[in-house]
PDB file of C-alpha atoms in Angstrom:
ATOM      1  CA  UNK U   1       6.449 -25.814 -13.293  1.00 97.00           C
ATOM      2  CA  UNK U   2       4.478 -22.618 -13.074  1.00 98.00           C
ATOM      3  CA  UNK U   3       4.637 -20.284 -10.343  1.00 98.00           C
ATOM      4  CA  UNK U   4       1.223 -18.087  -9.394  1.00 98.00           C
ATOM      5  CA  UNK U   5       1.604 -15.842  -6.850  1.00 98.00           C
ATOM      6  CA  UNK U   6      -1.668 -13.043  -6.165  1.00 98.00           C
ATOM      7  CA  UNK U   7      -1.541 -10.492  -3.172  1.00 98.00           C
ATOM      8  CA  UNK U   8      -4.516  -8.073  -2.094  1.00 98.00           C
ATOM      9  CA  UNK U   9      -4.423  -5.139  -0.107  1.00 98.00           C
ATOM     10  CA  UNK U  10      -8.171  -5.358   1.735  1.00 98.00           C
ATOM     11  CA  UNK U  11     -10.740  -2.470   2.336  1.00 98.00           C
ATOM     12  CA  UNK U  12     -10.432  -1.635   6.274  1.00 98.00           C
ATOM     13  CA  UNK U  13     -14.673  -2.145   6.362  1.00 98.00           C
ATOM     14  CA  UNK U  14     -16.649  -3.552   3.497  1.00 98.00           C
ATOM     15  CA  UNK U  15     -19.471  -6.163   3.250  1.00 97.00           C
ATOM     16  CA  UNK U  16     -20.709  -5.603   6.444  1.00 98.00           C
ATOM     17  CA  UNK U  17     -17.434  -6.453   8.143  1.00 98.00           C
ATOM     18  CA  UNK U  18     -14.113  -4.599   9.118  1.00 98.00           C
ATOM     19  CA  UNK U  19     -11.099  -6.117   7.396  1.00 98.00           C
ATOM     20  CA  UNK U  20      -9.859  -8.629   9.883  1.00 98.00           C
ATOM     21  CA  UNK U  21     -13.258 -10.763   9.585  1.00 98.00           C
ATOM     22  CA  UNK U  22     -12.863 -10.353   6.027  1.00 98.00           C
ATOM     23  CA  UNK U  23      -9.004 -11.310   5.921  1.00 98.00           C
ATOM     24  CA  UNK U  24     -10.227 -14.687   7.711  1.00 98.00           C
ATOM     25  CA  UNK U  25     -12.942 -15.417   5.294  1.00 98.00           C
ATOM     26  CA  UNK U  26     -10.818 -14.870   2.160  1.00 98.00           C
ATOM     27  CA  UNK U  27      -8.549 -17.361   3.609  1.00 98.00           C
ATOM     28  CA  UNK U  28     -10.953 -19.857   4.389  1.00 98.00           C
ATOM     29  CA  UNK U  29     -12.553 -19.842   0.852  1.00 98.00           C
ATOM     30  CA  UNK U  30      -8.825 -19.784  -0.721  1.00 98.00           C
ATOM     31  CA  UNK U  31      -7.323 -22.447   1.211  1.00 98.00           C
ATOM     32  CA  UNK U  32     -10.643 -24.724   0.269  1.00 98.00           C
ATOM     33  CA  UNK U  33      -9.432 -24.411  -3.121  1.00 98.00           C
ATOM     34  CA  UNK U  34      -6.128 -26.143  -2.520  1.00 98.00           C
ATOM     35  CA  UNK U  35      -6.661 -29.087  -3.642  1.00 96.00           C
ATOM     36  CA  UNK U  36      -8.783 -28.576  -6.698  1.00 97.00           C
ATOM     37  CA  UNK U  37      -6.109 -29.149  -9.879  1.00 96.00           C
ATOM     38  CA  UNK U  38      -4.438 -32.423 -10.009  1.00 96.00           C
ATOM     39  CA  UNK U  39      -1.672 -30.109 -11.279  1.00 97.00           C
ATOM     40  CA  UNK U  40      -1.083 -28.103  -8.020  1.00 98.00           C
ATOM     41  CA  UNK U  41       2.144 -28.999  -6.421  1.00 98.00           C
ATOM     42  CA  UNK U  42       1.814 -25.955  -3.618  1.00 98.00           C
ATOM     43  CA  UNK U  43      -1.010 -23.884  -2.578  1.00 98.00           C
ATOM     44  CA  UNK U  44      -0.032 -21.200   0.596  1.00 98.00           C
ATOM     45  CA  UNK U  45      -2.035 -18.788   1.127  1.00 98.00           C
ATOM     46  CA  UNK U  46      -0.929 -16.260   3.908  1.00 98.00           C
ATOM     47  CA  UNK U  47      -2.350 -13.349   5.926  1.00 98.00           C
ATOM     48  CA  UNK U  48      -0.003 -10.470   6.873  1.00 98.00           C
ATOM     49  CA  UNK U  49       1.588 -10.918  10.510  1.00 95.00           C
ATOM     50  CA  UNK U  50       1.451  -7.517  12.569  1.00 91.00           C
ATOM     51  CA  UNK U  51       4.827  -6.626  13.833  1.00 93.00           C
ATOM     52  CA  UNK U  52       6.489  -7.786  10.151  1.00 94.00           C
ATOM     53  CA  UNK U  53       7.170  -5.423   6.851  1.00 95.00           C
ATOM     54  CA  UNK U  54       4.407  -6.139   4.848  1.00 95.00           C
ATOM     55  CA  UNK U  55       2.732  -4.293   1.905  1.00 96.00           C
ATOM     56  CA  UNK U  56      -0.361  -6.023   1.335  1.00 98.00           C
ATOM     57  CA  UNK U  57      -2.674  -8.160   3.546  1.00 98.00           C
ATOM     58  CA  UNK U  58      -3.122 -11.745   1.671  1.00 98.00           C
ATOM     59  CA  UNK U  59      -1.002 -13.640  -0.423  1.00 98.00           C
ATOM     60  CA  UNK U  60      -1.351 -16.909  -2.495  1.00 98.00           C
ATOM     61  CA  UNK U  61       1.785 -18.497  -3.501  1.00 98.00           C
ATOM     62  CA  UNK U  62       1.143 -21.522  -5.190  1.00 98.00           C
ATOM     63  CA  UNK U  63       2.870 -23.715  -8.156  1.00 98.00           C
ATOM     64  CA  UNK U  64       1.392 -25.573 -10.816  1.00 98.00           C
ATOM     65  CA  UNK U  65       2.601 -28.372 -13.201  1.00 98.00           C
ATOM     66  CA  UNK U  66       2.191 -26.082 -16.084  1.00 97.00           C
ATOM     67  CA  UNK U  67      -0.367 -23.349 -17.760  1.00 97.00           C
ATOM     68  CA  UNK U  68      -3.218 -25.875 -18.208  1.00 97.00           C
ATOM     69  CA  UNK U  69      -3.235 -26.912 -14.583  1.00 98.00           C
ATOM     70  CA  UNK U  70      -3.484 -23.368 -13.369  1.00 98.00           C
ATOM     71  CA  UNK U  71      -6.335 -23.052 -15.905  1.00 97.00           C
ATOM     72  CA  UNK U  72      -8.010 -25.944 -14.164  1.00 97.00           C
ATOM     73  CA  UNK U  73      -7.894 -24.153 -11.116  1.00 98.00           C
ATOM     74  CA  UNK U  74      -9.058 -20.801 -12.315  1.00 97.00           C
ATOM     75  CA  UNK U  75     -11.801 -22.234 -14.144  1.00 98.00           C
ATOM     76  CA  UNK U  76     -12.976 -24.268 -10.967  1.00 98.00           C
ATOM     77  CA  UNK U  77     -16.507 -23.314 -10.184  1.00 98.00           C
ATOM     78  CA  UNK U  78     -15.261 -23.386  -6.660  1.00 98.00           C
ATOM     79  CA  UNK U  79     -12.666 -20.562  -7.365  1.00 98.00           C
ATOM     80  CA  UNK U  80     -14.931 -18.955  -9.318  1.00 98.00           C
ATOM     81  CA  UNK U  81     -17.854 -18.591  -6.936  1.00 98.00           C
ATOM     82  CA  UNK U  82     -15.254 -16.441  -4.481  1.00 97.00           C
ATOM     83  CA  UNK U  83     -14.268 -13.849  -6.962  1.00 97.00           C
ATOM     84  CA  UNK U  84     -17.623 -11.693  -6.053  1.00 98.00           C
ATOM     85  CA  UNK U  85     -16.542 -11.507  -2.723  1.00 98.00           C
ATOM     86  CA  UNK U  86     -12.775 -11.013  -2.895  1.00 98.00           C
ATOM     87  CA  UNK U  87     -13.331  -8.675  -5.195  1.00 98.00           C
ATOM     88  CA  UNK U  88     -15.557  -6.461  -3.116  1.00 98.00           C
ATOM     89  CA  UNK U  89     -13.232  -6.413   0.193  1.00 98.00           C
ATOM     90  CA  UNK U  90     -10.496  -6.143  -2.003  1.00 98.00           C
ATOM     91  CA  UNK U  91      -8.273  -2.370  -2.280  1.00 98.00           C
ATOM     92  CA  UNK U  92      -5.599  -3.681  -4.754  1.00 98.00           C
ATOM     93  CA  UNK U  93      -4.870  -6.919  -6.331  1.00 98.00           C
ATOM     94  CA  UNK U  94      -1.423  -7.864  -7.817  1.00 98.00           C
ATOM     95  CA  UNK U  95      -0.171 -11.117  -9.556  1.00 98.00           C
ATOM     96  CA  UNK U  96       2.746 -12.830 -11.289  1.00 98.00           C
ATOM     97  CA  UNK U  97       2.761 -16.096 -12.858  1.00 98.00           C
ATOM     98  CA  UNK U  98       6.286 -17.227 -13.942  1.00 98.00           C
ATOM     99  CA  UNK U  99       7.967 -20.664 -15.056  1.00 97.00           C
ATOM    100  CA  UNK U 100      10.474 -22.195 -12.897  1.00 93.00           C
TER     101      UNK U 100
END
C-alpha cells in the first residue's frame, strides 16, 4: 500500500477570486478525481477548519495499492487538466508518498 499525501498553502486572491472561492473549487475538481485508479483504496481531500492549528489550507490524503496505481491517477487526463489551475492559486505545495 502506498500512502500520497499533498498539502497547499493558497494565494489569498488569484484568478479572479479571493482564496475561499478558490479553496472550494480545488476541492471540487480533487474530490472528482476520487475514483479514477482502480488502485485507490482512500481519497480525502480536506480544507483547513478556522478555529483549528493548521499550516496549510488543502490537503489530499489518499492510499494506493502500490506505485503503478498512483501513476494511474497522476497520469489521468482528469487530474491532469486541474494542475493549471491549482497551480496558479497555489502559495506552496508539499508532498510525501510512503509505503505502509
Amino acid at each position: 500500500m502506498l500512502k500520497h499525501i499533498v498539502m497547499w498553502k493558497f494565494k489569498e486572491h488569484a484568478e479572479g477570486a479571493d482564496k475561499a472561492t478558490n479553496l472550494l473549487k480545488a476541492k471540487a475538481l480533487l474530490d472528482a478525481c476520487a475514483k479514477l485508479s482502480p488502485g485507490t483504496h482512500r481519497f480525502e481531500v480536506v480544507i483547513a477548519q478556522p478555529g483549528l492549528e493548521a499550516t496549510y489550507d488543502l490537503i489530499l490524503n489518499s492510499e494506493f495499492t502500490d506505485a503503478a496505481a498512483l501513476a494511474a491517477y497522476a497520469d489521468h487526463p482528469q487530474h491532469v487538466a486541474l494542475k493549471p489551475f491549482i497551480g496558479a492559486v497555489r502559495e506552496a505545495r508539499q508532498c510525501m508518498d510512503y509505503e505502509l
